[in-house]
Amino acid sequence: MKNPMIKAVRAVSAALLLLATAACGDPSGEPSPEIEAIVANADGPVTIRLPDGDTLILSEPVIRFYRERGYLQAWTDYDEILDRGWQLLKVMENAGQDGLDPARYRFPVALSMVQQVEEDSLEEAQEPGHMAGVDLVLSEVFGRYANHLVGGVLEPSASGLDWEIPKDSVDTYALLVRLAGDEDPAAIIESLRPEAPEYHLLMDQLARYQRIVREGGWQEVSDDIPTEIGASAAGVVGLRNRLIREGHPDEARLAQHGAAAPNVYDDSLAAAVENFQVRHALQPDGRVGASTLEQLNVSAEERVQQIVLNLDQWRWLPQDLGDSYILVNVAGFELEYIKNDSVALAMNVVVGQEGWETPIFADTMEHLVVNPYWNVPASIKNEEIIPAIQRDPGYLERNNMEALSGNSVVPASSLNYGNLEAYSFRQRPGSRNALGAVKFLFPNDNNIYLHDTPADQYFSAHSRAFSHGCIRLEKPLDLARMLLDDVTATPSTQLDALLARDSEQWINVTEVLPVYILYFTAWAGRDGSMRFYPDIYERDRRLEEQVEQELRMDSTAPRRVARGGG
């Protein structure tokens, strides 16, 4: 398929004008009668027709911008585009850097309109109205571009996704005033992007995968791959080429190592496959089974699309996440503690299984709890604990648990087994406690927190969705020691003594520490790696459905999000 930007530019009719006017003369420094006619008496958004036959809605901030500058053009003169207008066009042409399609911002139409004047294809009397139209288009679509950079294009609620983190927004009127005051458009765009290094690293990876697509992508790998090291098969050559084409440094180097015998599945190629498996949350056995083959045969175009979707989800977040914060990537089963903009600690985590999905939200840490009680949530009480007690009256005692009526502990001998729903249940501190030695609280409506666990065997699994929604930590005591020193008045040197008391103790967090529970299936690590994770909660799939719905409804939307310009 041809690039939609080029296709749109060629499709513009040189005979159709944005504004019908026969006014002539030099309006430089004078109000534009064409703009005044459109916005002066508008009592809300105004729809104008573009030269390609499509329409564009001028928003109220844009109408206000022109009213308050006395209907003066901002980026054009009566017969030419000004330097600032060219800068705006260049910025929108480069929207693909962020995975946004320039066609979404009418770049092809605006460029074609300018070219009509540059090529003298208009009558002189038509030029003032034509360039006034260019001015209006540039103002409106630059504002949209800015808002998409700050709040994203896709709306999670439209896909039925939970999203409890307030989005930032742009004051479009103030933005246009800044632009008209000679601020550099490219600098403004850069200032609006998410500040997280991971976003910019993902932009770099997008450019790399877009380049792979332009160069032809990679070929499908056949299933003719041996399972034994040293065996030969015709499909091994295709596997080598596939890993080399993606260009991961370690994988490409290892795959090239056996080039002298390209059809032999040697140790180096097995190591390359194992590295690939780690990057895709697969069992790292160095063998090309069905799951590994499936991931190998995800096309480069699909990887671009996946990166574009994930870039948009970064834009749903606050632009500034803070200098220090905890970020959990649920899809990647990972946690990072960011301290002063650097990764101070990283670890594997266990997240919610099917039916108990970990929600996506953000909050602020308030307490560390050493030797915590586990207060059983109502859902687990009703679905698991009560049935277990009814089957086995000794269940509570054997699991170091107790029943409560209000705040009072009820002896097992006094329980009303016919009305167990009347009680709440908790597990006492100890080695068998489901929360382990420490939990980290950031009070939220979902009753989700980070915690230790005695079930540490799950951390070595390649897919780690086993919990009831809370997040189990691989290195809870390492995190506790760091946070005690960084965000509490209790030094980490006291942790061992606190643990030895075998009683619940609460420690207040005295510094602001945001916690972000997020979901990214495409992750550009600070170590330079590009990782793709399974869509365990099918959030990406639902966003893809929203994209397809948008394409059916909006003729100006990109033909595929994956193209993203560039």
XYZ file of C-alpha atoms in Angstrom:
566
model
C 0.000 0.000 0.000
C 1.269 3.481 -0.808
C 2.160 5.829 1.992
C -1.198 7.434 2.958
C 0.470 10.827 3.360
C 1.668 10.832 -0.267
C -1.639 9.454 -1.463
C -3.523 12.221 0.344
C -1.279 14.944 -1.059
C -1.801 13.724 -4.625
C -5.532 13.419 -4.100
C -6.033 17.083 -3.214
C -7.964 18.936 -5.878
C -6.228 22.108 -6.937
C -9.539 23.583 -8.034
C -11.355 23.370 -4.667
C -10.741 26.169 -2.167
C -11.251 26.283 1.561
C -12.831 29.730 1.535
C -14.846 31.282 -1.257
C -13.639 34.841 -1.587
C -12.611 37.243 -4.310
C -10.913 39.724 -2.024
C -7.504 40.900 -3.123
C -4.927 43.375 -2.007
C -2.255 43.073 0.668
C -3.756 42.134 4.053
C -0.370 42.087 5.784
C -0.847 43.479 9.299
C -4.541 43.825 8.655
C -7.406 41.632 9.883
C -8.366 38.814 7.553
C -11.964 39.335 6.427
C -12.150 35.655 5.545
C -11.231 34.579 9.080
C -13.498 37.227 10.581
C -16.424 35.970 8.518
C -15.978 32.467 9.923
C -15.234 33.052 13.616
C -16.620 36.484 14.523
C -20.165 35.380 15.308
C -19.557 31.727 16.128
C -21.268 30.612 19.332
C -19.495 27.255 19.389
C -17.251 25.070 17.232
C -17.431 25.815 13.502
C -17.160 23.276 10.677
C -15.210 24.273 7.574
C -14.679 22.335 4.348
C -11.191 21.388 3.219
C -9.924 21.273 -0.360
C -9.975 17.445 -0.365
C -13.723 17.536 0.293
C -13.370 16.575 3.958
C -14.353 18.857 6.837
C -12.535 20.212 9.866
C -14.120 21.436 13.087
C -12.554 24.613 14.479
C -12.569 24.327 18.258
C -13.553 27.107 20.618
C -9.932 27.790 21.738
C -8.949 28.361 18.091
C -11.927 30.672 17.507
C -10.983 32.596 20.650
C -7.361 32.821 19.471
C -8.349 34.587 16.242
C -10.930 36.823 17.886
C -8.474 38.061 20.495
C -5.778 38.774 17.925
C -8.240 40.828 15.889
C -8.619 38.212 13.118
C -4.969 38.552 12.113
C -3.398 35.574 10.387
C -0.706 33.944 12.497
C 1.293 31.654 10.216
C 0.617 32.960 6.710
C 0.417 36.163 4.704
C -2.088 36.812 1.941
C 0.031 35.050 -0.690
C 2.643 32.998 1.151
C 3.292 30.874 4.185
C 5.540 32.510 6.783
C 8.586 30.871 8.354
C 6.548 29.968 11.435
C 3.986 28.264 9.226
C 6.680 26.163 7.592
C 7.923 25.222 11.061
C 4.439 24.069 12.047
C 4.202 21.983 8.886
C 7.596 20.396 9.581
C 6.605 19.510 13.141
C 3.419 17.800 11.966
C 5.264 16.001 9.185
C 7.423 14.452 11.926
C 4.463 13.253 14.017
C 5.420 9.703 13.045
C 8.302 9.914 15.529
C 5.684 9.495 18.263
C 3.681 6.900 16.370
C 1.131 9.486 15.224
C 0.115 9.737 11.577
C 0.645 13.161 9.944
C -2.560 12.583 7.971
C -4.452 12.753 11.270
C -3.301 16.369 11.523
C -4.174 17.229 7.899
C -0.512 17.611 6.993
C -1.028 16.362 3.421
C -3.950 18.755 2.907
C -2.157 21.755 4.413
C 0.991 21.004 2.404
C -1.002 20.717 -0.802
C -2.750 24.016 -0.108
C 0.619 25.722 0.373
C 1.974 24.106 -2.782
C -0.926 25.506 -4.764
C 0.273 29.006 -3.904
C 3.951 28.167 -4.280
C 3.271 26.793 -7.759
C 1.087 29.757 -8.770
C -1.835 27.455 -9.511
C -4.376 29.906 -8.034
C -5.764 33.116 -9.353
C -4.321 36.092 -7.481
C -7.764 37.011 -6.206
C -8.127 33.576 -4.612
C -4.877 33.644 -2.666
C -5.926 35.693 0.423
C -8.846 33.430 1.259
C -6.810 30.344 0.477
C -3.955 31.310 2.805
C -6.398 32.344 5.533
C -7.711 28.792 5.288
C -4.191 27.406 5.664
C -3.812 29.547 8.771
C -6.968 28.146 10.349
C -6.010 24.556 9.518
C -2.530 24.913 11.021
C -3.901 26.376 14.249
C -6.560 23.725 14.723
C -4.492 20.674 13.920
C -1.424 21.783 15.852
C -3.659 22.100 18.911
C -4.939 18.577 18.311
C -1.435 17.234 17.903
C -0.401 18.846 21.183
C -3.405 17.371 23.000
C -2.675 13.901 21.628
C 0.922 14.138 22.834
C -0.276 15.026 26.316
C -3.373 12.839 26.688
C -3.084 10.192 23.991
C -5.244 9.459 20.967
C -7.147 6.448 22.245
C -9.618 6.600 25.121
C -9.380 3.609 27.499
C -13.002 3.851 28.611
C -14.122 3.546 24.969
C -12.522 0.091 24.951
C -14.005 -0.859 28.297
C -10.621 -0.633 30.024
C -10.207 0.412 33.629
C -8.029 3.516 33.875
C -8.032 5.396 37.157
C -5.155 7.804 36.511
C -6.194 11.374 35.640
C -4.912 12.505 32.253
C -3.092 15.779 31.665
C -4.484 18.234 29.121
C -3.324 21.177 27.050
C -4.632 24.741 27.141
C -4.885 25.070 23.367
C -5.519 28.809 23.439
C -2.441 29.461 25.612
C -0.408 27.162 23.368
C -1.337 29.141 20.238
C -0.520 32.414 21.997
C 2.912 31.022 22.836
C 3.423 29.988 19.233
C 2.354 33.406 17.965
C 4.847 34.894 20.407
C 7.696 33.292 18.457
C 8.254 30.175 20.568
C 9.774 27.346 18.536
C 7.083 24.771 17.611
C 9.559 21.890 17.787
C 10.652 22.973 21.263
C 7.021 23.182 22.391
C 6.323 19.678 21.086
C 9.385 18.333 22.868
C 8.218 19.973 26.102
C 4.832 18.241 25.823
C 6.129 14.683 25.431
C 6.173 12.361 28.451
C 9.380 12.882 30.388
C 9.907 9.214 31.301
C 13.083 7.890 29.635
C 11.168 4.740 28.680
C 8.914 6.763 26.370
C 11.872 8.221 24.493
C 13.567 4.819 24.356
C 10.357 3.390 22.895
C 10.349 6.193 20.300
C 13.866 5.102 19.315
C 12.724 1.504 19.010
C 9.739 2.589 16.911
C 12.098 4.272 14.461
C 14.215 1.110 14.336
C 11.258 -1.200 13.656
C 9.794 1.219 11.108
C 13.128 1.078 9.311
C 12.992 -2.734 9.352
C 9.516 -2.544 7.800
C 10.714 -0.159 5.084
C 13.537 -2.584 4.309
C 11.120 -5.482 3.858
C 10.660 -6.848 7.374
C 11.508 -10.488 7.993
C 10.366 -13.772 6.525
C 8.253 -16.317 8.352
C 10.118 -19.109 10.112
C 9.058 -22.642 9.238
C 8.459 -25.337 11.839
C 11.276 -27.405 10.337
C 13.572 -26.690 13.292
C 15.322 -29.545 15.158
C 15.042 -29.857 18.922
C 18.520 -31.295 19.405
C 21.699 -29.250 19.461
C 23.917 -30.157 16.504
C 21.068 -31.418 14.330
C 20.443 -29.995 10.868
C 17.276 -28.905 9.081
C 16.391 -26.595 6.216
C 14.347 -24.320 8.472
C 17.399 -23.382 10.563
C 18.597 -20.988 7.853
C 15.332 -19.060 8.011
C 15.540 -18.936 11.805
C 19.050 -17.445 11.637
C 17.964 -14.851 9.103
C 14.897 -13.952 11.183
C 16.965 -13.252 14.302
C 19.570 -11.312 12.330
C 16.902 -9.172 10.634
C 15.378 -8.026 13.919
C 18.784 -6.768 14.901
C 18.925 -7.407 18.635
C 22.700 -7.161 19.198
C 23.183 -10.395 21.180
C 20.757 -12.443 19.114
C 22.117 -11.240 15.769
C 25.707 -11.888 16.873
C 24.912 -15.393 18.127
C 22.851 -16.229 15.028
C 25.676 -15.101 12.742
C 28.223 -17.153 14.672
C 27.234 -20.361 12.896
C 27.084 -18.898 9.407
C 29.672 -21.419 8.165
C 27.078 -24.189 8.698
C 23.842 -22.216 8.495
C 21.482 -25.209 8.611
C 22.947 -26.617 11.865
C 21.115 -25.835 15.111
C 24.260 -25.146 17.122
C 24.896 -23.893 20.644
C 25.150 -20.268 19.538
C 21.804 -20.352 17.774
C 20.176 -22.026 20.781
C 21.580 -19.229 22.966
C 20.133 -16.646 20.550
C 16.744 -18.349 20.774
C 16.968 -18.406 24.569
C 17.655 -14.661 24.612
C 14.667 -14.138 22.301
C 12.503 -16.187 24.658
C 13.513 -14.085 27.657
C 12.580 -10.907 25.769
C 9.136 -12.353 25.012
C 8.319 -13.836 28.454
C 8.632 -17.388 27.131
C 10.155 -20.425 28.809
C 13.885 -19.918 28.048
C 14.823 -23.434 26.986
C 16.588 -22.539 23.731
C 14.182 -24.673 21.708
C 11.721 -23.471 19.067
C 8.430 -24.844 20.334
C 4.960 -23.706 19.292
C 4.893 -20.581 21.493
C 8.357 -19.457 20.413
C 7.530 -20.057 16.757
C 4.359 -18.008 17.136
C 6.321 -15.046 18.491
C 9.026 -15.394 15.849
C 6.314 -15.140 13.206
C 4.765 -11.938 14.502
C 5.578 -9.612 11.614
C 7.648 -6.454 11.841
C 4.524 -4.468 10.879
C 2.651 -5.956 13.830
C 5.526 -5.085 16.162
C 5.363 -1.495 14.926
C 1.652 -1.457 15.670
C 2.253 -2.858 19.138
C 4.854 -0.181 19.887
C 2.486 2.539 18.637
C -0.277 1.320 20.960
C 2.106 1.312 23.903
C 3.424 4.800 23.131
C -0.143 6.048 23.276
C -0.609 4.458 26.686
C 2.467 6.284 27.977
C 0.731 9.504 26.918
C -2.244 8.676 29.148
C 0.060 9.132 32.146
C 1.089 12.372 33.861
C 3.892 13.957 31.888
C 6.108 14.017 34.988
C 5.974 10.786 36.991
C 8.245 12.250 39.663
C 11.944 11.974 40.450
C 11.338 8.815 42.486
C 8.521 6.313 42.121
C 7.640 2.642 41.926
C 6.465 1.333 38.557
C 4.920 -2.101 38.139
C 4.489 -3.356 34.576
C 1.760 -5.946 34.995
C 2.115 -7.328 31.458
C 5.871 -7.753 31.949
C 5.624 -9.161 35.511
C 8.262 -6.632 36.589
C 8.784 -3.853 39.121
C 11.257 -0.993 39.056
C 12.021 1.371 41.892
C 13.127 4.604 40.239
C 15.207 6.806 42.516
C 16.349 10.200 41.284
C 15.536 9.179 37.700
C 17.654 5.990 37.852
C 16.656 2.363 38.373
C 17.667 1.656 41.956
C 16.065 -1.803 42.115
C 14.352 -4.136 39.646
C 12.636 -7.447 40.308
C 10.149 -9.991 39.048
C 6.607 -9.859 40.399
C 3.533 -12.072 40.431
C 0.281 -10.407 39.322
C -3.396 -11.283 39.145
C -4.544 -14.399 37.341
C -7.515 -14.636 34.980
C -10.635 -13.565 36.841
C -8.543 -11.689 39.426
C -6.815 -9.208 37.122
C -4.617 -6.611 38.765
C -6.239 -3.216 38.106
C -4.348 -0.407 36.404
C -4.111 2.718 38.572
C -1.759 4.989 40.502
C -1.571 6.085 44.101
C 0.925 7.246 46.724
C 2.635 4.978 49.216
C 1.706 5.686 52.832
C 2.897 2.770 54.988
C 5.259 -0.157 55.244
C 3.907 -2.940 57.445
C 6.336 -5.400 58.985
C 4.961 -8.825 59.988
C 1.532 -8.000 58.590
C -1.755 -9.672 59.248
C -3.477 -10.815 56.080
C -7.017 -9.478 56.222
C -8.918 -11.756 53.860
C -10.863 -9.790 51.211
C -14.591 -10.445 51.042
C -14.359 -12.052 47.610
C -11.733 -14.582 48.749
C -13.624 -15.149 51.989
C -16.820 -16.072 50.176
C -15.280 -18.034 47.316
C -12.458 -19.868 49.084
C -12.184 -19.536 52.876
C -15.792 -20.281 53.899
C -16.063 -23.356 51.622
C -12.728 -24.589 53.041
C -13.947 -24.179 56.638
C -17.200 -25.951 55.851
C -15.250 -28.887 54.428
C -12.700 -28.883 57.235
C -13.421 -27.215 60.635
C -9.706 -27.356 61.454
C -8.786 -25.218 58.440
C -8.376 -21.951 60.369
C -6.058 -23.325 63.031
C -3.856 -25.232 60.610
C -3.413 -22.077 58.492
C -2.705 -19.785 61.459
C -5.956 -17.909 60.835
C -8.640 -16.455 63.076
C -12.227 -15.273 62.751
C -13.367 -11.835 63.917
C -16.710 -10.398 64.852
C -16.239 -6.660 64.593
C -12.788 -6.137 66.127
C -12.977 -9.123 68.468
C -11.348 -12.484 67.824
C -13.839 -15.365 67.954
C -12.484 -18.716 69.261
C -12.907 -21.568 66.802
C -15.074 -23.397 69.341
C -17.548 -20.473 69.341
C -17.967 -20.126 65.574
C -21.485 -20.297 64.161
C -20.825 -22.578 61.225
C -24.292 -21.913 59.910
C -23.544 -18.214 59.465
C -19.856 -17.935 58.573
C -20.664 -14.958 56.325
C -21.087 -12.875 59.492
C -17.369 -13.083 60.297
C -14.283 -11.565 58.806
C -11.070 -13.577 58.712
C -7.390 -12.835 58.943
C -4.123 -14.723 58.988
C -1.722 -14.028 61.828
C 1.885 -12.921 61.194
C 4.322 -15.748 60.718
C 6.272 -17.806 58.224
C 3.109 -19.133 56.560
C 1.402 -15.762 56.243
C 0.251 -15.135 52.665
C 1.815 -11.654 52.768
C 5.164 -12.844 54.041
C 7.306 -10.536 56.153
C 6.342 -7.125 54.782
C 3.699 -5.322 52.765
C 3.664 -1.872 51.176
C 0.423 0.100 51.361
C -0.880 2.819 49.072
C -4.568 2.889 50.112
C -6.876 2.507 47.117
C -10.417 1.434 46.341
C -9.122 -1.774 44.750
C -7.475 -3.011 47.956
C -4.291 -3.734 45.999
C -0.841 -3.601 47.571
C 2.695 -4.926 47.186
C 3.806 -7.723 49.469
C 6.195 -10.525 50.279
C 5.092 -14.150 49.797
C 6.185 -17.573 51.035
C 5.352 -18.964 47.561
C 8.602 -17.853 45.953
C 8.618 -20.723 43.439
C 6.446 -18.652 41.091
C 9.127 -16.027 40.439
C 11.099 -18.370 38.217
C 8.090 -18.983 35.954
C 8.148 -17.214 32.593
C 4.497 -16.155 32.957
C 3.684 -14.960 36.451
C -0.074 -14.375 36.711
C -1.003 -16.392 39.809
C -2.291 -13.981 42.465
C -5.738 -12.731 43.442
C -4.824 -9.260 42.177
C -2.245 -8.042 44.684
C 1.379 -7.909 43.591
C 3.870 -10.344 45.088
C 7.499 -9.223 45.174
C 10.600 -11.251 44.424
C 12.849 -9.024 46.577
C 10.560 -7.502 49.232
C 13.203 -7.066 51.917
C 15.575 -5.330 49.481
C 12.792 -2.888 48.629
C 11.894 -2.459 52.300
C 15.466 -1.579 53.258
C 15.747 0.974 50.459
C 12.425 2.602 51.251
C 13.096 2.703 55.001
C 16.195 4.790 54.312
C 14.698 6.855 51.494
C 11.140 7.687 52.516
C 10.671 6.931 56.234
C 12.127 8.076 59.556
C 13.044 4.464 60.421
C 16.538 3.419 59.278
C 16.962 0.116 57.484
C 19.339 -1.050 60.208
C 16.278 -1.598 62.409
C 14.500 -3.946 59.970
C 15.954 -7.192 61.311
C 14.949 -6.275 64.849
C 11.446 -5.392 63.695
C 11.115 -8.711 61.885
C 12.264 -10.620 64.973
C 9.396 -9.220 67.071
C 6.881 -11.385 65.203
C 4.137 -8.784 65.695
C 2.567 -6.398 63.211
C 4.246 -2.969 63.065
C 3.307 -0.028 60.889
C 5.865 2.471 59.589
C 4.737 5.780 58.079
C 6.112 6.954 54.745
C 7.189 10.567 55.195
C 8.164 11.427 51.607
C 5.943 11.457 48.512
C 6.440 8.195 46.614
C 4.015 7.568 43.735
C 3.180 3.978 42.798
C 2.126 3.284 39.211
C 0.477 -0.026 38.365
C 0.630 -0.057 34.565
C 0.328 -2.382 31.584
C 2.819 -2.309 28.711
C 3.273 -5.174 26.251
C 6.113 -3.367 24.442
C 8.895 -2.214 26.736
C 12.122 -0.460 25.802
C 14.472 -1.055 28.702
C 17.080 1.367 29.908
C 19.600 -1.391 29.174
C 18.826 -1.039 25.454
C 16.692 -4.186 25.185
C 13.327 -4.312 23.408
C 10.884 -6.676 25.065
C 7.468 -7.821 23.902
C 5.100 -9.378 26.408
C 1.901 -11.413 25.995
C -1.349 -9.488 26.192
C -2.452 -11.453 29.272
C -5.501 -9.269 29.983
C -6.286 -8.618 26.286
C -6.068 -4.868 26.787
C -4.143 -4.383 23.549
C -6.723 -6.428 21.681
C -9.516 -4.155 22.891
C -7.548 -1.068 21.931
C -7.021 -2.555 18.470
C -10.795 -2.913 18.183
C -11.151 0.779 19.064
C -8.639 1.637 16.347
C -10.594 -0.379 13.787
C -13.819 1.315 14.862
C -12.141 4.703 14.505
C -11.000 3.826 11.000
C -14.549 2.968 10.004
C -15.856 6.273 11.350
C -13.051 8.723 10.536
C -11.748 8.997 6.993
C -8.808 11.127 8.207
C -7.576 8.520 10.669
C -4.431 6.603 9.711
C -5.039 3.516 7.596
C -3.361 1.556 10.362
C -2.062 2.822 13.650
C 1.041 0.834 12.869
C 2.067 3.135 10.059
C 2.384 6.098 12.381
C 3.981 8.106 9.612
C 7.729 7.817 9.433
